[in-house]
């Protein structure tokens, strides 16, 4: 769980989808009481659509992966997993995956999301940048 520590804080989220919609809002990461899970709250707009979400991130010592469960105000719920390699994080679900890296000073996260209908062919969905504000 210690590898998740750099995510802790509130982040200004900006980006753009491949269809040209602007992305803006905040992402907040904090330890869930007990320290066994990282709680991720999302409040963003993609164009005119508001997404409010909650994600819980844990750790599976047997696989070395971080299981993730996400729920949002539109009724979506997804299960995915994260892995970390040399400071780069990969989040992989059935139909979406993303790759994220931290800046040297840890105050910016840059990432790209891709989507797939069949789990085999992937295409870019959006690019995002999160800047730490607290």
PDB file of C-alpha atoms in Angstrom:
ATOM      1  CA  UNK A   1       0.000   0.000   0.000  1.00  0.00           C
ATOM      2  CA  UNK A   2       2.949   2.345   0.538  1.00  0.00           C
ATOM      3  CA  UNK A   3       3.422   2.690  -3.227  1.00  0.00           C
ATOM      4  CA  UNK A   4       0.020   4.436  -3.341  1.00  0.00           C
ATOM      5  CA  UNK A   5       1.177   7.220  -0.985  1.00  0.00           C
ATOM      6  CA  UNK A   6       2.105   9.643  -3.831  1.00  0.00           C
ATOM      7  CA  UNK A   7      -1.574   9.766  -4.877  1.00  0.00           C
ATOM      8  CA  UNK A   8      -2.681  11.196  -1.512  1.00  0.00           C
ATOM      9  CA  UNK A   9      -4.149  14.691  -1.847  1.00  0.00           C
ATOM     10  CA  UNK A  10      -6.549  16.738  -3.920  1.00  0.00           C
ATOM     11  CA  UNK A  11      -5.766  17.188  -7.593  1.00  0.00           C
ATOM     12  CA  UNK A  12      -7.035  19.618 -10.233  1.00  0.00           C
ATOM     13  CA  UNK A  13      -7.987  17.446 -13.197  1.00  0.00           C
ATOM     14  CA  UNK A  14      -7.787  18.724 -16.769  1.00  0.00           C
ATOM     15  CA  UNK A  15      -7.795  17.025 -20.126  1.00  0.00           C
ATOM     16  CA  UNK A  16      -9.497  16.374 -23.400  1.00  0.00           C
ATOM     17  CA  UNK A  17     -11.280  13.433 -24.953  1.00  0.00           C
ATOM     18  CA  UNK A  18     -10.429  12.280 -28.460  1.00  0.00           C
ATOM     19  CA  UNK A  19     -13.802  13.730 -29.535  1.00  0.00           C
ATOM     20  CA  UNK A  20     -12.695  17.178 -28.334  1.00  0.00           C
ATOM     21  CA  UNK A  21     -14.651  17.425 -25.087  1.00  0.00           C
ATOM     22  CA  UNK A  22     -12.840  19.301 -22.318  1.00  0.00           C
ATOM     23  CA  UNK A  23     -12.343  17.542 -18.984  1.00  0.00           C
ATOM     24  CA  UNK A  24     -12.185  19.532 -15.744  1.00  0.00           C
ATOM     25  CA  UNK A  25     -12.734  18.847 -12.075  1.00  0.00           C
ATOM     26  CA  UNK A  26     -11.051  17.352  -9.036  1.00  0.00           C
ATOM     27  CA  UNK A  27      -9.787  13.973  -7.891  1.00  0.00           C
ATOM     28  CA  UNK A  28      -9.159  13.366  -4.192  1.00  0.00           C
ATOM     29  CA  UNK A  29      -7.223  10.415  -2.781  1.00  0.00           C
ATOM     30  CA  UNK A  30      -7.166   9.628   0.944  1.00  0.00           C
ATOM     31  CA  UNK A  31      -6.579   6.613   3.123  1.00  0.00           C
ATOM     32  CA  UNK A  32      -9.763   4.858   4.185  1.00  0.00           C
ATOM     33  CA  UNK A  33      -9.889   4.401   7.993  1.00  0.00           C
ATOM     34  CA  UNK A  34      -7.619   1.513   8.968  1.00  0.00           C
ATOM     35  CA  UNK A  35      -5.156   2.186   6.138  1.00  0.00           C
ATOM     36  CA  UNK A  36      -5.983  -0.973   4.156  1.00  0.00           C
ATOM     37  CA  UNK A  37      -7.631   0.840   1.240  1.00  0.00           C
ATOM     38  CA  UNK A  38      -7.141   4.043  -0.703  1.00  0.00           C
ATOM     39  CA  UNK A  39     -10.361   5.979  -1.300  1.00  0.00           C
ATOM     40  CA  UNK A  40     -10.548   7.933  -4.565  1.00  0.00           C
ATOM     41  CA  UNK A  41     -13.314  10.524  -5.040  1.00  0.00           C
ATOM     42  CA  UNK A  42     -13.939  11.891  -8.528  1.00  0.00           C
ATOM     43  CA  UNK A  43     -15.900  15.028  -9.423  1.00  0.00           C
ATOM     44  CA  UNK A  44     -15.328  15.969 -13.061  1.00  0.00           C
ATOM     45  CA  UNK A  45     -17.113  17.322 -16.096  1.00  0.00           C
ATOM     46  CA  UNK A  46     -16.510  15.846 -19.545  1.00  0.00           C
ATOM     47  CA  UNK A  47     -18.098  18.409 -21.772  1.00  0.00           C
ATOM     48  CA  UNK A  48     -21.542  18.954 -20.233  1.00  0.00           C
ATOM     49  CA  UNK A  49     -21.669  15.585 -18.435  1.00  0.00           C
ATOM     50  CA  UNK A  50     -20.875  15.552 -14.715  1.00  0.00           C
ATOM     51  CA  UNK A  51     -19.331  12.421 -13.234  1.00  0.00           C
ATOM     52  CA  UNK A  52     -19.239  11.955  -9.481  1.00  0.00           C
ATOM     53  CA  UNK A  53     -17.537   8.727  -8.523  1.00  0.00           C
ATOM     54  CA  UNK A  54     -16.059   6.719  -5.705  1.00  0.00           C
ATOM     55  CA  UNK A  55     -13.287   4.177  -6.129  1.00  0.00           C
ATOM     56  CA  UNK A  56     -11.754   1.886  -3.537  1.00  0.00           C
ATOM     57  CA  UNK A  57      -8.234   0.610  -4.162  1.00  0.00           C
ATOM     58  CA  UNK A  58      -6.715  -2.260  -2.212  1.00  0.00           C
ATOM     59  CA  UNK A  59      -3.659  -4.484  -2.468  1.00  0.00           C
ATOM     60  CA  UNK A  60      -3.424  -8.211  -3.217  1.00  0.00           C
ATOM     61  CA  UNK A  61      -0.140  -9.487  -1.774  1.00  0.00           C
ATOM     62  CA  UNK A  62      -0.477 -12.805  -3.651  1.00  0.00           C
ATOM     63  CA  UNK A  63      -0.459 -11.118  -7.081  1.00  0.00           C
ATOM     64  CA  UNK A  64       1.279  -7.833  -6.272  1.00  0.00           C
ATOM     65  CA  UNK A  65      -1.628  -6.014  -7.947  1.00  0.00           C
ATOM     66  CA  UNK A  66      -4.037  -3.381  -6.685  1.00  0.00           C
ATOM     67  CA  UNK A  67      -7.713  -4.346  -7.145  1.00  0.00           C
ATOM     68  CA  UNK A  68      -9.997  -1.372  -7.806  1.00  0.00           C
ATOM     69  CA  UNK A  69     -13.790  -1.022  -7.533  1.00  0.00           C
ATOM     70  CA  UNK A  70     -15.434   2.084  -9.047  1.00  0.00           C
ATOM     71  CA  UNK A  71     -19.011   3.414  -8.774  1.00  0.00           C
ATOM     72  CA  UNK A  72     -20.507   6.623 -10.188  1.00  0.00           C
ATOM     73  CA  UNK A  73     -23.632   8.774 -10.276  1.00  0.00           C
ATOM     74  CA  UNK A  74     -24.619   7.357 -13.685  1.00  0.00           C
ATOM     75  CA  UNK A  75     -24.984   3.830 -12.323  1.00  0.00           C
ATOM     76  CA  UNK A  76     -21.682   2.538 -13.668  1.00  0.00           C
ATOM     77  CA  UNK A  77     -19.642   0.126 -11.627  1.00  0.00           C
ATOM     78  CA  UNK A  78     -16.384  -1.351 -12.810  1.00  0.00           C
ATOM     79  CA  UNK A  79     -13.742  -3.675 -11.469  1.00  0.00           C
ATOM     80  CA  UNK A  80     -10.159  -3.194 -12.574  1.00  0.00           C
ATOM     81  CA  UNK A  81      -6.629  -3.564 -11.270  1.00  0.00           C
ATOM     82  CA  UNK A  82      -3.528  -1.446 -11.098  1.00  0.00           C
ATOM     83  CA  UNK A  83       0.119  -2.347 -11.402  1.00  0.00           C
ATOM     84  CA  UNK A  84       3.216  -0.227 -10.872  1.00  0.00           C
ATOM     85  CA  UNK A  85       6.491  -0.639 -12.723  1.00  0.00           C
ATOM     86  CA  UNK A  86       9.412   1.804 -12.432  1.00  0.00           C
ATOM     87  CA  UNK A  87       7.094   4.604 -11.322  1.00  0.00           C
ATOM     88  CA  UNK A  88       4.551   4.113 -14.121  1.00  0.00           C
ATOM     89  CA  UNK A  89       1.057   3.009 -13.137  1.00  0.00           C
ATOM     90  CA  UNK A  90      -1.200   0.958 -15.401  1.00  0.00           C
ATOM     91  CA  UNK A  91      -4.915   0.639 -14.645  1.00  0.00           C
ATOM     92  CA  UNK A  92      -6.583  -2.201 -16.540  1.00  0.00           C
ATOM     93  CA  UNK A  93     -10.264  -3.057 -16.772  1.00  0.00           C
ATOM     94  CA  UNK A  94     -12.351  -5.085 -19.171  1.00  0.00           C
ATOM     95  CA  UNK A  95     -13.029  -2.169 -21.547  1.00  0.00           C
ATOM     96  CA  UNK A  96     -10.686   0.600 -20.384  1.00  0.00           C
ATOM     97  CA  UNK A  97      -7.042   0.929 -19.492  1.00  0.00           C
ATOM     98  CA  UNK A  98      -4.845   3.836 -18.561  1.00  0.00           C
ATOM     99  CA  UNK A  99      -1.170   4.582 -18.067  1.00  0.00           C
ATOM    100  CA  UNK A 100      -0.056   7.288 -15.641  1.00  0.00           C
ATOM    101  CA  UNK A 101       3.257   8.775 -14.552  1.00  0.00           C
ATOM    102  CA  UNK A 102       4.192  11.280 -11.861  1.00  0.00           C
ATOM    103  CA  UNK A 103       6.388  14.303 -12.520  1.00  0.00           C
ATOM    104  CA  UNK A 104       9.801  14.337 -10.821  1.00  0.00           C
ATOM    105  CA  UNK A 105       8.520  16.534  -7.983  1.00  0.00           C
ATOM    106  CA  UNK A 106       5.361  14.411  -7.599  1.00  0.00           C
ATOM    107  CA  UNK A 107       2.974  17.324  -8.138  1.00  0.00           C
ATOM    108  CA  UNK A 108       1.679  16.354 -11.599  1.00  0.00           C
ATOM    109  CA  UNK A 109       0.213  13.091 -12.864  1.00  0.00           C
ATOM    110  CA  UNK A 110      -0.001  12.700 -16.652  1.00  0.00           C
ATOM    111  CA  UNK A 111      -2.081   9.952 -18.168  1.00  0.00           C
ATOM    112  CA  UNK A 112      -3.748   8.461 -21.192  1.00  0.00           C
ATOM    113  CA  UNK A 113      -6.906   6.340 -21.231  1.00  0.00           C
ATOM    114  CA  UNK A 114      -7.734   3.826 -23.945  1.00  0.00           C
ATOM    115  CA  UNK A 115     -10.957   1.926 -24.614  1.00  0.00           C
ATOM    116  CA  UNK A 116     -11.858  -1.401 -26.185  1.00  0.00           C
ATOM    117  CA  UNK A 117     -15.093  -3.116 -27.161  1.00  0.00           C
ATOM    118  CA  UNK A 118     -13.541  -6.586 -27.420  1.00  0.00           C
ATOM    119  CA  UNK A 119     -10.616  -6.420 -24.970  1.00  0.00           C
ATOM    120  CA  UNK A 120      -8.168  -6.915 -27.848  1.00  0.00           C
ATOM    121  CA  UNK A 121      -8.235  -3.774 -29.990  1.00  0.00           C
ATOM    122  CA  UNK A 122      -7.534  -0.568 -28.061  1.00  0.00           C
ATOM    123  CA  UNK A 123      -7.989   3.063 -29.106  1.00  0.00           C
ATOM    124  CA  UNK A 124      -7.248   6.344 -27.275  1.00  0.00           C
ATOM    125  CA  UNK A 125     -10.166   7.865 -25.312  1.00  0.00           C
ATOM    126  CA  UNK A 126      -8.623  10.815 -23.483  1.00  0.00           C
ATOM    127  CA  UNK A 127      -5.500  12.471 -22.135  1.00  0.00           C
ATOM    128  CA  UNK A 128      -5.537  13.902 -18.614  1.00  0.00           C
ATOM    129  CA  UNK A 129      -3.284  15.894 -16.330  1.00  0.00           C
ATOM    130  CA  UNK A 130      -3.763  16.078 -12.582  1.00  0.00           C
ATOM    131  CA  UNK A 131      -2.020  18.897 -10.713  1.00  0.00           C
ATOM    132  CA  UNK A 132      -1.765  18.633  -6.924  1.00  0.00           C
ATOM    133  CA  UNK A 133      -3.561  21.468  -5.130  1.00  0.00           C
ATOM    134  CA  UNK A 134      -3.392  20.156  -1.557  1.00  0.00           C
TER     135      UNK A 134
END
